[in-house]
Amino acid sequence: MTRSEPPAGSRDPDALIRRAGDRGNPDFDQHFLVDDRVVDRIPGYLPDDADRSHILEIGGGPGVLTDRLLAVADRVTVIERDPTFAAHLREEFADATDDDRLTVIEDDALEVALPDVTACVSNLPYSASSEIAFRLLPLDIPLVLMFQQEFAERMVAGVGEDDYGRLSVSAQHYADCEIVESVPNTAFDPQPAVQSALVRLTPREPEYSVADEEFFLRFVKAIFTQRRKTIRNAIRNTAHISGLDDADAVVDAADEELLGRRAGNVAPAEFAALAQTAVKHGFDDSDNG
């Protein structure tokens, strides 16, 4: 007997998990949203002008968020590496799959080729959230992603704030980042040990330009490994990370006032200018790779 599918957006989270036949395993970073009030709000955090024609979800699990996304998107693609949940999603949403409105890719989101999508909305596995986010950010699409609260606060922090760091500069290089909702651990099953937060990342061009984006991000990473040092000392101490051939030449060419500050008090645009100085003066030839 074929089960009649309920309308998209109306499925009960607990019932979905029961039908999946396999509860989340925290050892595998599986924490599923069960608070339908939170789930119902998530698609609405996309920017009003976002193109919802093809939404990507990473880590579909039992399909709680998938159900809500199918109610607002023309097409949804889910990347789910757990074969049990991938099979469940295809069966649970068989009508949408048959109509080519849902595609389930059974693979690792860090390894599989990402499809051509217009937005991404996901409750990310926390252990891989940073790596996944930085696969998504260069796609230049709006993102609504669930992170650990602490990670989210570092992502959105402004210059001079305690949480400001490499993550802040790198994420804000690609997008405007804002926490749109803090989510208690009671909204999940199994409950994680930490609180969570939804972050909206709206793509935009940075207010500065960089000649070599890969070097810029590597340079920022290097400097923040010595965030308690002055920029002068951080440049000199991290040439093995940034790849500079001549750190002293960069220091000699850089602004003296900036060199006396620490990384937490350097704005992204100032990092960009400093990276440009490093590209110009810090290499033995024109190849900075």
GROMACS .gro file of C-alpha atoms in nm:
model
  289
    1MET     CA    1   0.000   0.000   0.000
    2THR     CA    2   0.146   0.334  -0.105
    3ARG     CA    3   0.151   0.602   0.162
    4SER     CA    4   0.001   0.933   0.056
    5GLU     CA    5   0.257   1.209   0.095
    6PRO     CA    6   0.160   1.511   0.304
    7PRO     CA    7   0.204   1.860   0.156
    8ALA     CA    8   0.559   1.994   0.165
    9GLY     CA    9   0.627   2.194   0.477
   10SER     CA   10   0.378   2.008   0.696
   11ARG     CA   11   0.568   1.701   0.813
   12ASP     CA   12   0.619   1.650   1.187
   13PRO     CA   13   0.991   1.633   1.278
   14ASP     CA   14   0.952   1.350   1.529
   15ALA     CA   15   0.749   1.145   1.283
   16LEU     CA   16   1.013   1.197   1.015
   17ILE     CA   17   1.284   1.072   1.246
   18ARG     CA   18   1.075   0.766   1.335
   19ARG     CA   19   1.016   0.685   0.969
   20ALA     CA   20   1.388   0.722   0.900
   21GLY     CA   21   1.436   0.427   1.134
   22ASP     CA   22   1.768   0.552   1.267
   23ARG     CA   23   1.811   0.818   1.532
   24GLY     CA   24   2.092   1.067   1.512
   25ASN     CA   25   2.432   0.958   1.637
   26PRO     CA   26   2.620   1.239   1.814
   27ASP     CA   27   2.946   1.049   1.755
   28PHE     CA   28   2.882   1.112   1.383
   29ASP     CA   29   2.782   1.474   1.444
   30GLN     CA   30   2.415   1.399   1.384
   31HIS     CA   31   2.191   1.639   1.577
   32PHE     CA   32   1.851   1.675   1.414
   33LEU     CA   33   1.617   1.969   1.455
   34VAL     CA   34   1.295   1.864   1.622
   35ASP     CA   35   1.150   2.204   1.720
   36ASP     CA   36   0.911   2.272   1.435
   37ARG     CA   37   0.888   2.641   1.529
   38VAL     CA   38   1.260   2.682   1.459
   39VAL     CA   39   1.248   2.473   1.141
   40ASP     CA   40   0.952   2.671   1.007
   41ARG     CA   41   1.144   2.997   1.044
   42ILE     CA   42   1.467   2.888   0.875
   43PRO     CA   43   1.375   2.926   0.504
   44GLY     CA   44   1.246   3.276   0.579
   45TYR     CA   45   1.595   3.390   0.676
   46LEU     CA   46   1.705   3.390   0.314
   47PRO     CA   47   1.726   3.748   0.182
   48ASP     CA   48   1.394   3.868   0.039
   49ASP     CA   49   1.542   3.893  -0.310
   50ALA     CA   50   1.716   3.554  -0.299
   51ASP     CA   51   1.669   3.326  -0.597
   52ARG     CA   52   1.491   3.018  -0.457
   53SER     CA   53   1.483   2.822  -0.781
   54HIS     CA   54   1.745   2.566  -0.669
   55ILE     CA   55   1.837   2.537  -0.300
   56LEU     CA   56   2.118   2.318  -0.169
   57GLU     CA   57   2.097   2.144   0.168
   58ILE     CA   58   2.401   1.975   0.319
   59GLY     CA   59   2.329   1.701   0.571
   60GLY     CA   60   1.961   1.628   0.513
   61GLY     CA   61   1.932   1.359   0.780
   62PRO     CA   62   1.568   1.253   0.823
   63GLY     CA   63   1.445   1.542   0.607
   64VAL     CA   64   1.304   1.785   0.861
   65LEU     CA   65   1.455   2.089   0.689
   66THR     CA   66   1.427   1.928   0.345
   67ASP     CA   67   1.049   1.925   0.387
   68ARG     CA   68   1.041   2.300   0.459
   69LEU     CA   69   1.273   2.380   0.170
   70LEU     CA   70   1.055   2.189  -0.076
   71ALA     CA   71   0.770   2.419   0.026
   72VAL     CA   72   0.959   2.732  -0.087
   73ALA     CA   73   1.199   2.618  -0.361
   74ASP     CA   74   1.145   2.504  -0.717
   75ARG     CA   75   1.417   2.242  -0.674
   76VAL     CA   76   1.618   2.110  -0.379
   77THR     CA   77   1.943   1.915  -0.388
   78VAL     CA   78   2.050   1.738  -0.068
   79ILE     CA   79   2.400   1.608  -0.005
   80GLU     CA   80   2.379   1.332   0.256
   81ARG     CA   81   2.668   1.095   0.318
   82ASP     CA   82   2.481   0.850   0.545
   83PRO     CA   83   2.332   0.579   0.319
   84THR     CA   84   2.044   0.508   0.561
   85PHE     CA   85   1.926   0.869   0.557
   86ALA     CA   86   1.991   0.910   0.184
   87ALA     CA   87   1.764   0.613   0.110
   88HIS     CA   88   1.503   0.745   0.354
   89LEU     CA   89   1.498   1.087   0.185
   90ARG     CA   90   1.438   0.930  -0.156
   91GLU     CA   91   1.152   0.722  -0.019
   92GLU     CA   92   0.999   0.989   0.206
   93PHE     CA   93   0.995   1.246  -0.075
   94ALA     CA   94   0.934   1.004  -0.362
   95ASP     CA   95   0.689   1.237  -0.538
   96ALA     CA   96   0.936   1.525  -0.535
   97THR     CA   97   1.212   1.293  -0.652
   98ASP     CA   98   0.998   1.160  -0.938
   99ASP     CA   99   0.910   1.516  -1.039
  100ASP     CA  100   1.280   1.615  -1.043
  101ARG     CA  101   1.215   1.862  -0.763
  102LEU     CA  102   1.443   1.674  -0.524
  103THR     CA  103   1.785   1.526  -0.591
  104VAL     CA  104   1.966   1.331  -0.319
  105ILE     CA  105   2.342   1.300  -0.360
  106GLU     CA  106   2.490   1.030  -0.137
  107ASP     CA  107   2.840   1.160  -0.081
  108ASP     CA  108   3.070   1.370   0.138
  109ALA     CA  109   3.006   1.745   0.103
  110LEU     CA  110   3.379   1.811   0.137
  111GLU     CA  111   3.466   1.591  -0.159
  112VAL     CA  112   3.177   1.583  -0.404
  113ALA     CA  113   3.146   1.839  -0.684
  114LEU     CA  114   2.891   2.095  -0.568
  115PRO     CA  115   2.591   2.140  -0.798
  116ASP     CA  116   2.497   2.468  -0.963
  117VAL     CA  117   2.253   2.613  -0.709
  118THR     CA  118   2.108   2.955  -0.626
  119ALA     CA  119   2.117   2.937  -0.243
  120CYS     CA  120   2.210   2.704   0.042
  121VAL     CA  121   2.021   2.644   0.365
  122SER     CA  122   2.167   2.382   0.598
  123ASN     CA  123   2.201   2.251   0.951
  124LEU     CA  124   2.570   2.172   0.913
  125PRO     CA  125   2.761   1.894   1.091
  126TYR     CA  126   2.961   2.098   1.341
  127SER     CA  127   3.290   1.912   1.304
  128ALA     CA  128   3.307   2.006   0.935
  129SER     CA  129   3.118   2.336   0.945
  130SER     CA  130   3.420   2.559   0.883
  131GLU     CA  131   3.546   2.358   0.585
  132ILE     CA  132   3.198   2.335   0.435
  133ALA     CA  133   3.132   2.706   0.484
  134PHE     CA  134   3.450   2.796   0.298
  135ARG     CA  135   3.353   2.568   0.012
  136LEU     CA  136   3.023   2.754  -0.010
  137LEU     CA  137   3.129   3.116   0.040
  138PRO     CA  138   3.315   3.151  -0.295
  139LEU     CA  139   2.998   3.036  -0.479
  140ASP     CA  140   2.857   3.388  -0.441
  141ILE     CA  141   2.512   3.270  -0.332
  142PRO     CA  142   2.309   3.354  -0.019
  143LEU     CA  143   2.360   3.109   0.266
  144VAL     CA  144   2.165   3.034   0.585
  145LEU     CA  145   2.374   2.798   0.793
  146MET     CA  146   2.353   2.651   1.143
  147PHE     CA  147   2.675   2.667   1.344
  148GLN     CA  148   2.786   2.633   1.702
  149GLN     CA  149   2.708   2.962   1.876
  150GLU     CA  150   3.074   3.029   1.952
  151PHE     CA  151   3.174   2.975   1.590
  152ALA     CA  152   2.891   3.199   1.470
  153GLU     CA  153   2.996   3.479   1.704
  154ARG     CA  154   3.352   3.464   1.572
  155MET     CA  155   3.226   3.470   1.214
  156VAL     CA  156   3.024   3.790   1.260
  157ALA     CA  157   3.262   3.975   1.497
  158GLY     CA  158   3.385   4.323   1.406
  159VAL     CA  159   3.738   4.460   1.433
  160GLY     CA  160   3.842   4.524   1.792
  161GLU     CA  161   3.587   4.282   1.941
  162ASP     CA  162   3.704   3.990   2.153
  163ASP     CA  163   3.579   3.731   1.900
  164TYR     CA  164   3.733   3.903   1.597
  165GLY     CA  165   3.987   3.685   1.423
  166ARG     CA  166   4.089   3.500   1.110
  167LEU     CA  167   3.739   3.356   1.071
  168SER     CA  168   3.583   3.703   1.086
  169VAL     CA  169   3.813   3.849   0.821
  170SER     CA  170   3.790   3.547   0.591
  171ALA     CA  171   3.410   3.511   0.603
  172GLN     CA  172   3.346   3.884   0.574
  173HIS     CA  173   3.572   3.894   0.270
  174TYR     CA  174   3.292   3.714   0.086
  175ALA     CA  175   2.970   3.820   0.254
  176ASP     CA  176   2.779   4.027   0.505
  177CYS     CA  177   2.750   3.796   0.806
  178GLU     CA  178   2.479   3.822   1.070
  179ILE     CA  179   2.335   3.597   1.338
  180VAL     CA  180   1.963   3.581   1.271
  181GLU     CA  181   1.864   3.344   1.553
  182SER     CA  182   2.025   3.173   1.850
  183VAL     CA  183   1.900   2.817   1.885
  184PRO     CA  184   1.901   2.630   2.218
  185ASN     CA  185   2.028   2.274   2.235
  186THR     CA  186   1.676   2.162   2.333
  187ALA     CA  187   1.571   2.221   1.970
  188PHE     CA  188   1.775   1.916   1.865
  189ASP     CA  189   1.764   1.540   1.912
  190PRO     CA  190   2.007   1.419   2.031
  191GLN     CA  191   2.083   1.741   2.216
  192PRO     CA  192   2.433   1.876   2.148
  193ALA     CA  193   2.643   1.996   2.439
  194VAL     CA  194   2.657   2.348   2.294
  195GLN     CA  195   2.415   2.619   2.189
  196SER     CA  196   2.373   2.691   1.819
  197ALA     CA  197   2.305   2.988   1.594
  198LEU     CA  198   2.175   3.049   1.246
  199VAL     CA  199   2.393   3.279   1.037
  200ARG     CA  200   2.280   3.455   0.721
  201LEU     CA  201   2.565   3.519   0.476
  202THR     CA  202   2.469   3.757   0.198
  203PRO     CA  203   2.730   3.770  -0.080
  204ARG     CA  204   2.880   4.103  -0.182
  205GLU     CA  205   3.202   4.242  -0.315
  206PRO     CA  206   3.445   4.357  -0.044
  207GLU     CA  207   3.518   4.728  -0.009
  208TYR     CA  208   3.879   4.660  -0.107
  209SER     CA  209   4.054   4.466  -0.382
  210VAL     CA  210   4.322   4.200  -0.363
  211ALA     CA  211   4.541   4.086  -0.652
  212ASP     CA  212   4.575   3.732  -0.517
  213GLU     CA  213   4.284   3.607  -0.306
  214GLU     CA  214   4.454   3.281  -0.213
  215PHE     CA  215   4.757   3.466  -0.079
  216PHE     CA  216   4.539   3.720   0.103
  217LEU     CA  217   4.356   3.446   0.295
  218ARG     CA  218   4.680   3.261   0.367
  219PHE     CA  219   4.843   3.585   0.487
  220VAL     CA  220   4.552   3.661   0.722
  221LYS     CA  221   4.572   3.306   0.858
  222ALA     CA  222   4.945   3.346   0.919
  223ILE     CA  223   4.915   3.678   1.102
  224PHE     CA  224   4.640   3.553   1.331
  225THR     CA  225   4.853   3.258   1.442
  226GLN     CA  226   5.051   3.527   1.628
  227ARG     CA  227   4.764   3.750   1.729
  228ARG     CA  228   4.931   3.849   2.057
  229LYS     CA  229   5.235   3.980   1.870
  230THR     CA  230   5.258   4.311   1.689
  231ILE     CA  231   5.197   4.296   1.316
  232ARG     CA  232   5.567   4.367   1.265
  233ASN     CA  233   5.670   4.056   1.458
  234ALA     CA  234   5.383   3.847   1.323
  235ILE     CA  235   5.495   3.910   0.964
  236ARG     CA  236   5.850   3.812   1.048
  237ASN     CA  237   5.753   3.506   1.252
  238THR     CA  238   5.509   3.354   1.003
  239ALA     CA  239   5.687   3.365   0.667
  240HIS     CA  240   5.684   2.984   0.668
  241ILE     CA  241   5.302   2.997   0.672
  242SER     CA  242   5.239   3.291   0.439
  243GLY     CA  243   5.514   3.182   0.201
  244LEU     CA  244   5.700   3.513   0.201
  245ASP     CA  245   6.057   3.507   0.074
  246ASP     CA  246   6.157   3.834   0.240
  247ALA     CA  247   5.949   3.927   0.546
  248ASP     CA  248   6.188   4.206   0.640
  249ALA     CA  249   6.128   4.379   0.308
  250VAL     CA  250   5.753   4.375   0.378
  251VAL     CA  251   5.809   4.524   0.723
  252ASP     CA  252   6.032   4.794   0.577
  253ALA     CA  253   5.766   4.890   0.323
  254ALA     CA  254   5.460   4.877   0.553
  255ASP     CA  255   5.295   5.158   0.747
  256GLU     CA  256   5.473   5.210   1.079
  257GLU     CA  257   5.157   5.274   1.280
  258LEU     CA  258   4.994   4.958   1.146
  259LEU     CA  259   5.303   4.753   1.227
  260GLY     CA  260   5.267   4.848   1.592
  261ARG     CA  261   4.914   4.711   1.623
  262ARG     CA  262   4.797   4.355   1.686
  263ALA     CA  263   4.587   4.148   1.447
  264GLY     CA  264   4.265   4.192   1.644
  265ASN     CA  265   4.277   4.567   1.579
  266VAL     CA  266   4.339   4.551   1.205
  267ALA     CA  267   4.034   4.588   0.979
  268PRO     CA  268   3.984   4.364   0.672
  269ALA     CA  269   4.062   4.651   0.433
  270GLU     CA  270   4.388   4.716   0.620
  271PHE     CA  271   4.478   4.347   0.594
  272ALA     CA  272   4.410   4.369   0.222
  273ALA     CA  273   4.641   4.669   0.182
  274LEU     CA  274   4.908   4.496   0.388
  275ALA     CA  275   4.875   4.181   0.176
  276GLN     CA  276   4.921   4.393  -0.136
  277THR     CA  277   5.239   4.536   0.016
  278ALA     CA  278   5.354   4.182   0.090
  279VAL     CA  279   5.289   4.072  -0.269
  280LYS     CA  280   5.486   4.368  -0.401
  281HIS     CA  281   5.787   4.349  -0.169
  282GLY     CA  282   5.796   4.004  -0.010
  283PHE     CA  283   5.885   3.776  -0.299
  284ASP     CA  284   6.202   3.717  -0.493
  285ASP     CA  285   6.012   3.726  -0.823
  286SER     CA  286   5.661   3.796  -0.951
  287ASP     CA  287   5.538   3.450  -0.856
  288ASN     CA  288   5.397   3.472  -0.499
  289GLY     CA  289   5.273   3.114  -0.495
   0.00000   0.00000   0.00000
